[in-house]
CSV table of C-alpha atoms in Angstrom, one decimal:
chain,number,residue,atom,x,y,z
T,16,MET,CA,31.2,-79.5,-44.8
T,17,ARG,CA,31.4,-75.7,-44.9
T,18,LEU,CA,27.7,-75.3,-45.5
T,19,ILE,CA,26.6,-76.2,-41.9
T,20,PRO,CA,28.7,-73.5,-40.2
T,21,ILE,CA,27.5,-70.8,-42.6
T,22,VAL,CA,23.8,-71.8,-42.0
T,23,THR,CA,24.4,-71.8,-38.3
T,24,ALA,CA,26.0,-68.3,-38.4
T,25,ILE,CA,23.0,-67.0,-40.4
T,26,LEU,CA,20.5,-68.4,-37.9
T,27,VAL,CA,22.4,-67.0,-34.9
T,28,THR,CA,22.6,-63.6,-36.6
T,29,ILE,CA,18.8,-63.7,-37.2
T,30,ALA,CA,18.2,-64.7,-33.6
T,31,LEU,CA,20.4,-61.9,-32.3
T,32,TYR,CA,18.7,-59.3,-34.5
T,33,LEU,CA,15.2,-60.4,-33.3
T,34,LEU,CA,16.3,-60.4,-29.7
T,35,VAL,CA,18.0,-57.0,-29.8
T,36,PHE,CA,16.3,-54.9,-32.4
T,37,GLU,CA,12.8,-56.5,-32.7
T,38,ARG,CA,12.6,-57.7,-29.1
T,39,ASP,CA,9.1,-56.3,-28.4
T,40,ALA,CA,7.6,-57.6,-31.6
T,41,PHE,CA,9.3,-61.0,-31.1
T,42,LEU,CA,8.0,-61.4,-27.6
T,43,ALA,CA,4.5,-60.3,-28.6
T,44,PHE,CA,4.6,-62.8,-31.4
T,45,ALA,CA,5.7,-65.5,-29.1
T,46,LYS,CA,3.0,-64.7,-26.6
T,47,GLY,CA,0.4,-64.5,-29.3
T,48,ASP,CA,1.2,-68.0,-30.5
T,49,ALA,CA,1.0,-69.3,-27.0
T,50,ALA,CA,-2.3,-67.7,-26.4
T,51,ALA,CA,-3.6,-68.9,-29.7
T,52,GLN,CA,-2.5,-72.4,-28.9
T,53,THR,CA,-4.1,-72.3,-25.4
T,54,THR,CA,-7.3,-70.9,-26.9
T,55,ALA,CA,-7.4,-73.6,-29.5
T,56,GLU,CA,-6.9,-76.3,-26.9
T,57,SER,CA,-9.7,-74.9,-24.7
T,58,VAL,CA,-12.0,-74.7,-27.7
T,59,GLU,CA,-11.3,-78.3,-28.6
T,60,ALA,CA,-11.8,-79.3,-25.0
T,61,GLU,CA,-15.0,-77.3,-24.3
T,62,GLY,CA,-16.4,-77.1,-27.8
T,63,THR,CA,-17.2,-73.4,-27.4
T,64,ASP,CA,-16.6,-70.3,-29.6
T,65,ALA,CA,-13.2,-68.7,-29.1
T,66,THR,CA,-14.4,-65.2,-29.9
T,67,PRO,CA,-13.3,-62.7,-27.0
T,68,LYS,CA,-16.2,-61.6,-24.8
T,69,ASP,CA,-14.5,-58.4,-23.5
T,70,ASP,CA,-13.9,-55.5,-25.9
T,71,THR,CA,-12.1,-53.2,-23.4
T,72,ALA,CA,-8.8,-54.1,-24.9
T,73,SER,CA,-9.5,-51.7,-27.7
T,74,LEU,CA,-10.1,-48.7,-25.3
T,75,ILE,CA,-7.4,-46.2,-24.2
T,76,GLY,CA,-6.3,-46.7,-20.7
T,77,VAL,CA,-6.1,-43.5,-18.5
T,78,VAL,CA,-5.4,-42.9,-14.8
T,79,ALA,CA,-8.1,-40.8,-13.0
T,80,MET,CA,-8.4,-39.3,-9.6
T,81,GLN,CA,-11.7,-38.7,-7.7
T,82,SER,CA,-11.6,-35.2,-6.3
T,83,THR,CA,-14.0,-33.5,-3.9
T,84,ALA,CA,-14.3,-29.7,-3.6
T,85,ARG,CA,-13.0,-28.1,-0.4
T,86,GLU,CA,-13.5,-24.7,1.2
T,87,ILE,CA,-10.4,-22.5,0.9
T,88,ASP,CA,-9.6,-18.9,1.6
T,89,SER,CA,-9.4,-17.5,-1.8
T,90,ALA,CA,-7.0,-14.7,-0.9
T,91,VAL,CA,-6.1,-11.8,-3.3
T,92,VAL,CA,-2.4,-12.3,-4.1
T,93,LEU,CA,-0.3,-9.5,-5.5
T,94,ARG,CA,3.3,-8.3,-5.5
T,95,GLY,CA,4.3,-5.2,-3.6
T,96,GLN,CA,7.0,-3.6,-1.5
T,97,THR,CA,7.6,-2.3,1.9
T,98,LYS,CA,7.5,1.5,2.5
T,99,ALA,CA,8.3,3.6,5.6
T,100,ILE,CA,5.2,5.0,7.3
T,101,ARG,CA,6.8,8.4,7.3
T,102,GLN,CA,10.0,9.9,5.9
T,103,VAL,CA,10.8,13.5,6.3
T,104,ALA,CA,13.7,15.6,5.2
T,105,VAL,CA,14.2,18.1,8.1
T,106,LEU,CA,15.2,21.5,6.6
T,107,ALA,CA,16.6,24.7,8.1
T,108,GLU,CA,14.3,27.7,8.2
T,109,THR,CA,16.9,30.4,8.8
T,110,THR,CA,20.4,31.4,7.9
T,111,SER,CA,23.2,30.6,10.4
T,112,THR,CA,26.1,28.3,11.2
T,113,VAL,CA,25.8,24.9,12.7
T,114,VAL,CA,27.4,24.8,16.2
T,115,SER,CA,26.4,21.2,17.3
T,116,GLU,CA,28.2,17.9,16.7
T,117,PRO,CA,26.4,15.9,14.0
T,118,LEU,CA,24.4,12.7,14.6
T,119,ARG,CA,25.4,9.8,12.3
T,120,LYS,CA,23.0,7.9,10.1
T,121,GLY,CA,21.4,4.9,11.7
T,122,ALA,CA,21.0,6.7,15.1
T,123,PHE,CA,17.6,6.3,16.8
T,124,VAL,CA,16.0,9.6,17.8
T,125,LYS,CA,12.8,10.5,19.6
T,126,ALA,CA,10.4,13.3,18.9
T,127,GLY,CA,12.0,16.6,20.1
T,128,ASP,CA,15.6,15.4,20.1
T,129,LEU,CA,18.1,17.9,18.9
T,130,LEU,CA,19.3,17.3,15.3
T,131,CYS,CA,21.1,20.6,14.5
T,132,GLU,CA,21.8,23.7,16.6
T,133,LEU,CA,22.6,27.0,14.9
T,134,ASP,CA,24.5,30.0,16.1
T,135,VAL,CA,22.2,32.5,17.9
T,136,GLY,CA,23.9,35.6,16.5
T,137,THR,CA,22.0,38.8,17.3
T,138,ARG,CA,18.6,37.1,17.6
T,139,GLN,CA,18.5,37.4,21.4
T,140,ALA,CA,19.3,41.1,21.3
T,141,ASP,CA,16.6,41.6,18.6
T,142,LEU,CA,14.1,39.9,20.8
T,143,LEU,CA,14.9,42.1,23.8
T,144,GLU,CA,14.6,45.2,21.5
T,145,VAL,CA,11.1,44.3,20.3
T,146,ARG,CA,10.0,43.5,23.8
T,147,ALA,CA,11.1,46.9,24.9
T,148,ARG,CA,9.1,48.5,22.1
T,149,GLN,CA,6.1,46.4,23.1
T,150,SER,CA,6.4,47.7,26.7
T,151,GLU,CA,6.7,51.3,25.5
T,152,ALA,CA,3.6,50.9,23.3
T,153,LYS,CA,1.6,49.5,26.2
T,154,SER,CA,2.7,52.4,28.5
T,155,ARG,CA,1.1,54.9,26.0
T,156,VAL,CA,-2.4,53.5,26.5
T,157,PRO,CA,-3.2,55.4,29.7
T,158,GLU,CA,-2.0,58.7,28.2
T,159,SER,CA,-4.2,58.2,25.1
T,160,GLN,CA,-7.1,57.1,27.2
T,161,ALA,CA,-6.7,60.3,29.3
T,162,ARG,CA,-6.7,62.5,26.2
T,163,LEU,CA,-9.9,60.9,25.1
T,164,ASP,CA,-11.6,61.5,28.5
T,165,GLU,CA,-10.4,65.1,28.4
T,166,ALA,CA,-11.9,65.6,25.0
T,167,LYS,CA,-15.2,64.1,26.1
T,168,ALA,CA,-15.3,66.5,29.1
T,169,ARG,CA,-14.6,69.5,26.8
T,170,LEU,CA,-17.5,68.4,24.6
T,171,GLU,CA,-19.9,68.3,27.5
T,172,GLU,CA,-18.7,71.8,28.6
T,173,ALA,CA,-19.2,73.1,25.0
T,174,LEU,CA,-22.7,71.6,24.8
T,175,ILE,CA,-23.7,73.3,28.1
T,176,ASN,CA,-22.4,76.7,26.9
T,177,ASN,CA,-24.1,76.3,23.6
T,178,ASN,CA,-27.5,75.5,25.2
T,179,ALA,CA,-27.2,78.5,27.5
T,180,ALA,CA,-26.2,80.8,24.6
T,181,GLN,CA,-29.2,79.6,22.5
T,182,ARG,CA,-31.7,80.3,25.4
T,183,LEU,CA,-30.3,83.7,26.1
T,184,SER,CA,-30.3,84.5,22.4
T,185,GLU,CA,-33.9,83.5,22.1
T,186,GLY,CA,-34.8,85.8,25.0
T,187,GLY,CA,-32.7,88.7,23.6
T,188,TYR,CA,-30.2,88.6,26.4
T,189,ALA,CA,-27.2,87.4,24.3
T,190,SER,CA,-25.9,88.3,20.9
T,191,GLU,CA,-26.0,86.1,17.9
T,192,THR,CA,-22.2,86.2,17.8
T,193,ARG,CA,-22.0,84.5,21.2
T,194,ARG,CA,-24.4,81.7,20.0
T,195,ILE,CA,-22.4,81.1,16.9
T,196,SER,CA,-19.2,81.0,19.0
T,197,THR,CA,-20.6,78.4,21.4
T,198,GLU,CA,-21.7,76.2,18.4
T,199,ALA,CA,-18.1,76.4,17.0
T,200,GLY,CA,-16.8,75.3,20.4
T,201,VAL,CA,-19.1,72.2,20.3
T,202,ARG,CA,-17.7,71.3,16.9
T,203,THR,CA,-14.2,71.8,18.1
T,204,ALA,CA,-14.8,69.5,21.1
T,205,GLU,CA,-16.2,66.8,18.8
T,206,ALA,CA,-13.1,67.1,16.6
T,207,GLY,CA,-11.0,66.7,19.7
T,208,ILE,CA,-12.8,63.5,20.6
T,209,LYS,CA,-12.1,62.1,17.1
T,210,THR,CA,-8.4,63.0,17.5
T,211,ALA,CA,-8.2,61.4,20.9
T,212,GLU,CA,-9.9,58.2,19.6
T,213,SER,CA,-7.5,58.1,16.7
T,214,GLY,CA,-4.6,58.5,19.0
T,215,LEU,CA,-5.9,55.6,21.2
T,216,GLU,CA,-6.3,53.4,18.2
T,217,ALA,CA,-2.8,54.2,17.0
T,218,THR,CA,-1.5,53.3,20.4
T,219,ARG,CA,-3.4,50.0,20.3
T,220,ALA,CA,-2.1,49.3,16.8
T,221,GLY,CA,1.4,50.0,18.0
T,222,ILE,CA,0.9,47.4,20.8
T,223,GLU,CA,-0.3,44.8,18.2
T,224,ALA,CA,2.6,45.5,15.9
T,225,SER,CA,5.1,45.2,18.7
T,226,THR,CA,3.4,42.0,19.9
T,227,ALA,CA,3.8,40.6,16.3
T,228,ALA,CA,7.4,41.7,16.3
T,229,VAL,CA,8.0,39.9,19.6
T,230,ALA,CA,6.4,36.7,18.2
T,231,ALA,CA,8.5,36.9,15.0
T,232,ALA,CA,11.7,37.4,17.0
T,233,GLU,CA,10.8,34.5,19.3
T,234,ARG,CA,10.0,32.3,16.3
T,235,GLU,CA,13.4,33.3,14.7
T,236,LEU,CA,15.1,32.4,17.9
T,237,ASP,CA,13.4,29.0,18.0
T,238,ARG,CA,14.6,28.3,14.4
T,239,ILE,CA,18.2,28.0,15.6
T,240,THR,CA,17.2,24.6,17.2
T,241,ILE,CA,16.2,22.0,14.7
T,242,THR,CA,14.6,18.9,16.4
T,243,ALA,CA,13.2,15.5,15.3
T,244,PRO,CA,9.5,15.7,14.3
T,245,PHE,CA,8.8,12.1,15.4
T,246,ASP,CA,10.5,8.9,16.7
T,247,GLY,CA,12.6,7.3,14.0
T,248,LEU,CA,16.0,6.6,12.5
T,249,LEU,CA,18.4,8.9,10.8
T,250,GLU,CA,18.6,7.9,7.2
T,251,SER,CA,21.5,10.4,6.6
T,252,ASP,CA,24.1,12.2,8.7
T,253,ALA,CA,23.0,15.4,10.3
T,254,ALA,CA,24.6,18.6,9.1
T,255,GLU,CA,28.3,18.9,9.9
T,256,LEU,CA,29.7,21.3,12.5
T,257,GLY,CA,30.5,24.7,11.0
T,258,SER,CA,28.2,24.2,7.9
T,259,LEU,CA,26.4,27.3,6.8
T,260,MET,CA,22.6,26.6,6.8
T,261,GLN,CA,20.2,28.6,4.7
T,262,PRO,CA,16.4,28.3,4.4
T,263,GLY,CA,15.8,25.0,2.7
T,264,SER,CA,19.2,23.4,3.6
T,265,LEU,CA,19.0,19.8,4.7
T,266,CYS,CA,19.7,19.2,8.4
T,267,ALA,CA,18.9,15.4,8.4
T,268,THR,CA,16.5,12.8,7.1
T,269,VAL,CA,14.3,11.0,9.6
T,270,ILE,CA,12.5,7.8,8.7
T,271,GLN,CA,9.8,6.0,10.8
T,272,LEU,CA,9.7,2.2,10.4
T,273,ASP,CA,7.2,1.2,13.0
T,274,PRO,CA,4.6,0.5,11.9
T,275,MET,CA,5.7,-0.3,8.3
T,276,LYS,CA,3.5,-0.1,5.2
T,277,LEU,CA,3.1,-2.7,2.5
T,278,VAL,CA,2.2,-1.1,-0.8
T,279,GLY,CA,0.7,-3.1,-3.7
T,280,PHE,CA,-1.6,-2.7,-6.6
T,281,VAL,CA,-4.8,-4.7,-7.0
T,282,PRO,CA,-6.2,-5.5,-10.5
T,283,GLU,CA,-9.5,-3.9,-11.3
T,284,ALA,CA,-11.1,-7.4,-11.7
T,285,GLU,CA,-10.4,-8.2,-8.0
T,286,VAL,CA,-10.6,-4.7,-6.4
T,287,ASN,CA,-14.1,-5.4,-5.0
T,288,ARG,CA,-12.9,-8.4,-3.1
T,289,VAL,CA,-10.6,-6.2,-1.0
T,290,GLN,CA,-12.1,-4.4,2.0
T,291,LEU,CA,-10.7,-1.9,4.5
T,292,GLY,CA,-9.7,-3.6,7.7
T,293,ALA,CA,-9.2,-7.0,6.0
T,294,GLN,CA,-6.5,-9.2,7.4
T,295,ALA,CA,-3.4,-9.5,5.2
T,296,GLY,CA,-0.1,-11.3,5.3
T,297,ALA,CA,3.1,-11.0,3.3
T,298,GLN,CA,6.3,-12.9,2.7
T,299,LEU,CA,9.4,-10.8,2.1
T,300,ALA,CA,12.2,-11.7,-0.3
T,301,THR,CA,14.3,-12.6,2.8
T,302,GLY,CA,11.7,-15.2,3.8
T,303,LEU,CA,10.3,-13.2,6.7
T,304,GLN,CA,6.5,-13.5,7.1
T,305,VAL,CA,4.5,-10.6,8.5
T,306,ALA,CA,0.8,-9.8,9.1
T,307,GLY,CA,-1.3,-6.7,9.3
T,308,GLN,CA,-4.5,-5.0,8.2
T,309,VAL,CA,-5.6,-3.1,5.1
T,310,THR,CA,-5.6,0.6,6.0
T,311,PHE,CA,-6.1,2.2,2.5
T,312,LEU,CA,-7.6,1.3,-0.8
T,313,SER,CA,-7.4,3.8,-3.6
T,314,ARG,CA,-10.7,5.0,-5.2
T,315,SER,CA,-8.8,6.0,-8.4
T,316,ALA,CA,-7.1,3.6,-10.8
T,317,ASP,CA,-3.6,4.2,-12.2
T,318,GLU,CA,-4.1,5.5,-15.7
T,319,THR,CA,-1.3,3.3,-17.1
T,320,THR,CA,-1.8,-0.1,-15.3
T,321,ARG,CA,-5.5,0.2,-14.4
T,322,THR,CA,-4.8,-1.0,-10.9
T,323,PHE,CA,-5.7,0.3,-7.5
T,324,GLU,CA,-3.2,1.1,-4.8
T,325,VAL,CA,-3.6,-0.7,-1.5
T,326,GLU,CA,-1.7,-0.1,1.8
T,327,ILE,CA,-1.3,-2.6,4.7
T,328,SER,CA,-0.1,-1.5,8.1
T,329,VAL,CA,2.3,-4.0,9.7
T,330,PRO,CA,3.8,-3.8,13.2
T,331,ASN,CA,7.6,-3.6,13.1
T,332,PRO,CA,8.8,-3.1,16.7
T,333,GLU,CA,12.1,-4.8,16.2
T,334,LEU,CA,12.8,-3.0,12.9
T,335,LYS,CA,13.3,-6.3,11.1
T,336,ILE,CA,11.5,-4.9,8.0
T,337,ARG,CA,13.4,-2.5,5.9
T,338,ASP,CA,12.1,0.2,3.5
T,339,GLY,CA,11.9,-0.9,-0.1
T,340,GLN,CA,11.9,-4.7,0.3
T,341,THR,CA,9.9,-6.8,-2.2
T,342,ALA,CA,7.0,-8.7,-0.8
T,343,THR,CA,4.3,-11.2,-1.9
T,344,ILE,CA,1.1,-10.0,-0.3
T,345,SER,CA,-2.0,-12.1,0.4
T,346,ILE,CA,-5.2,-10.2,1.4
T,347,SER,CA,-8.0,-12.4,2.9
T,348,ALA,CA,-11.2,-12.4,0.9
T,349,GLU,CA,-14.5,-14.3,0.9
T,350,GLY,CA,-13.9,-18.1,0.9
T,351,ALA,CA,-14.7,-20.3,-2.1
T,352,LYS,CA,-14.8,-24.0,-2.9
T,353,ALA,CA,-12.1,-25.4,-5.1
T,354,HIS,CA,-10.3,-28.7,-6.0
T,355,LEU,CA,-6.6,-29.3,-5.3
T,356,LEU,CA,-5.3,-31.1,-8.4
T,357,PRO,CA,-1.8,-31.9,-9.8
T,358,GLN,CA,-0.6,-29.1,-12.1
T,359,SER,CA,0.0,-31.7,-14.8
T,360,SER,CA,-3.7,-32.4,-15.0
T,361,LEU,CA,-4.3,-29.0,-16.7
T,362,THR,CA,-4.7,-29.1,-20.4
T,363,LEU,CA,-6.2,-27.0,-23.3
T,364,ASN,CA,-9.1,-27.7,-25.6
T,365,ASN,CA,-9.1,-26.9,-29.3
T,366,GLN,CA,-10.4,-23.4,-28.5
T,367,GLY,CA,-7.5,-22.7,-26.2
T,368,GLU,CA,-9.5,-22.8,-23.0
T,369,LEU,CA,-7.7,-24.0,-19.8
T,370,GLY,CA,-9.4,-26.9,-18.2
T,371,VAL,CA,-9.2,-30.6,-17.2
T,372,ARG,CA,-10.5,-33.8,-18.8
T,373,ALA,CA,-12.7,-35.9,-16.6
T,374,VAL,CA,-14.3,-39.3,-16.8
T,375,GLY,CA,-18.0,-38.9,-17.1
T,376,GLU,CA,-21.0,-41.2,-17.2
T,377,GLY,CA,-20.3,-44.4,-19.1
T,378,ASN,CA,-16.5,-43.7,-18.9
T,379,VAL,CA,-16.9,-41.0,-21.6
T,380,VAL,CA,-14.4,-38.2,-21.5
T,381,ASP,CA,-15.7,-34.7,-20.7
T,382,PHE,CA,-13.7,-31.4,-21.0
T,383,ILE,CA,-14.4,-28.9,-18.1
T,384,ALA,CA,-13.1,-25.3,-18.2
T,385,VAL,CA,-11.6,-24.2,-14.9
T,386,GLU,CA,-10.4,-21.0,-13.2
T,387,LEU,CA,-7.0,-21.1,-11.6
T,388,LEU,CA,-7.2,-19.6,-8.1
T,389,ARG,CA,-3.7,-20.1,-6.9
T,390,ASP,CA,-0.9,-22.7,-6.7
T,391,ASP,CA,1.2,-24.1,-3.9
T,392,ALA,CA,3.6,-26.9,-3.2
T,393,ASN,CA,0.9,-29.6,-3.4
T,394,GLY,CA,-0.7,-28.6,-6.7
T,395,VAL,CA,-3.1,-26.0,-8.1
T,396,TRP,CA,-6.5,-24.9,-6.6
T,397,LEU,CA,-9.1,-24.9,-9.4
T,398,ALA,CA,-12.7,-23.5,-9.4
T,399,GLY,CA,-15.4,-24.2,-11.9
T,400,LEU,CA,-15.6,-28.0,-11.3
T,401,PRO,CA,-18.6,-30.0,-9.9
T,402,GLU,CA,-18.6,-30.9,-6.2
T,403,THR,CA,-17.2,-34.3,-7.0
T,404,VAL,CA,-15.4,-35.1,-10.3
T,405,ASN,CA,-13.1,-37.9,-11.7
T,406,VAL,CA,-10.2,-36.0,-13.2
T,407,ILE,CA,-7.9,-37.7,-15.6
T,408,VAL,CA,-4.3,-37.1,-14.3
T,409,VAL,CA,-2.4,-39.5,-16.7
T,410,GLY,CA,-3.2,-39.8,-20.4
T,411,GLN,CA,-5.4,-36.8,-20.7
T,412,GLU,CA,-3.4,-35.5,-23.6
T,413,PHE,CA,-4.2,-38.7,-25.7
T,414,VAL,CA,-8.0,-38.5,-25.5
T,415,THR,CA,-10.6,-35.9,-26.4
T,416,ALA,CA,-14.1,-35.2,-25.3
T,417,GLY,CA,-16.6,-37.8,-26.2
T,418,VAL,CA,-14.1,-40.7,-26.3
T,419,GLU,CA,-14.8,-43.8,-24.2
T,420,VAL,CA,-11.8,-44.8,-22.0
T,421,ALA,CA,-10.8,-47.5,-19.6
T,422,PRO,CA,-10.0,-45.6,-16.4
T,423,THR,CA,-7.8,-46.7,-13.5
T,424,TYR,CA,-8.4,-44.8,-10.3
T,425,ARG,CA,-5.9,-43.7,-7.7
T,426,GLU,CA,-6.3,-41.9,-4.4
T,427,ALA,CA,-6.6,-38.1,-4.3
T,428,ALA,CA,-3.8,-36.1,-2.8
T,429,GLN,CA,-4.6,-35.0,0.7
C-alpha cells in the first residue's frame, strides 16, 4: 500500500523539475511531438513527402534598417573658451600721489573716463618756466638776424674798398700795403658773417630746445590724469586715495567684453575646411548659445599639439558672456552626405576598423568601413556608405561578412 504514494511523489517531483528547470526543453519537446504527429497525419492523408521545403530556419535572423544618405552641414567641432577682445593693465607713467577717489571693480567706464588723478606738485610751475624760456629764445631771433645783416653789409663795404685799392695799386696810385689791408678787411667781414650765422643758428636751436622742454612739461602734466583707453569694465579696483604711484604702478585693469572672442584650436587634418569669415556657433557650459564669424586663423601650428589657433568674434551687447568660459564651437564647412544610424549599429571587423554590417545582394552580410562625422541625440552621422544601404542594427555582432542571414526590416529613424 505504501508503494503507490512513493511512485506518485517521484512522478510529481519529475514533473516539477521539468516544468521549472527544463521548461524550455520540455515545451520544445512537446511542440516537436505535436508537429511530428501533425506532419505524419498530413503525410498519411495526402501521401506526400514530409521533408521541409524551406531551409531558412537554419539561417541567423537579424534586424536591418534601410538608410538613405542625406545632405548635412559637416561642421568642424572643437573645444575652446571665451576670451575678452581686449584687456589692458593701465599703469602710471610718473611719480606722484593719488588724489582721486577709487573706482570699484565691475564699474563700467567709457574711453577717456578718469581712472586715477595724481597730485600736480610743481609740474605747473615747471611748465610756466620752460614756456618763458621759449619766449626768451624766440625774442633773440631778430637780434641775431640783425647781426647777420650787419655782417653782410660790412662784407659788401670791404669788397668795394678792396676793388678800389687793387685798381689804384695797378695804376701806381696806391701802395701795396693799402691793398693788403683791404683784402684783410674782406676776410674779416666774411668771418663776421660766419659768426652771425652761427649766432642765428644757436638762437634757432635754443627755440627748438625750449619747444621740446615745453612739450615734455606738458606731457608730464598730462600724466597726472590717467584715463580709460576704451569702453569696458574694471576688472580690479582703481588705485586707492593717497597711494604713491611710480612709473609702472597699476592704476586699474580695464577689460572689453563686447564683442567677445571664442578661441579654439583646429586639428591639422581639418584646418583647410575652416575659412575666414565662415559662420560659427558655440554652446557655453552654462547652456547659452551664441553665433559669430571666424576672424582669425593661425598660419603657424602649435609645436606641441600640432593644432592651429582660430578666433571667432561674437557680439556681446548684454555682457552675458564672461571671460574664460568653456565652449563647444562649431564652424560651418562644406556640406557632405551622410547616414543617420543608431550608435549601436557600429562594430569592428577583425582588423579593428570601425564600420557597420549590411545586408547585401542575396541576403549576404557585407562589412563597410565608415567615417564618424558627429553624433547627436538621434544617433551618429556616418560617411563612407553607399547612397542607399540596408544596415543591420540588431544581431550584427553574431554574423560576419559573407554569411547569409534572414533579415527583418524596420523603418529608419527620421
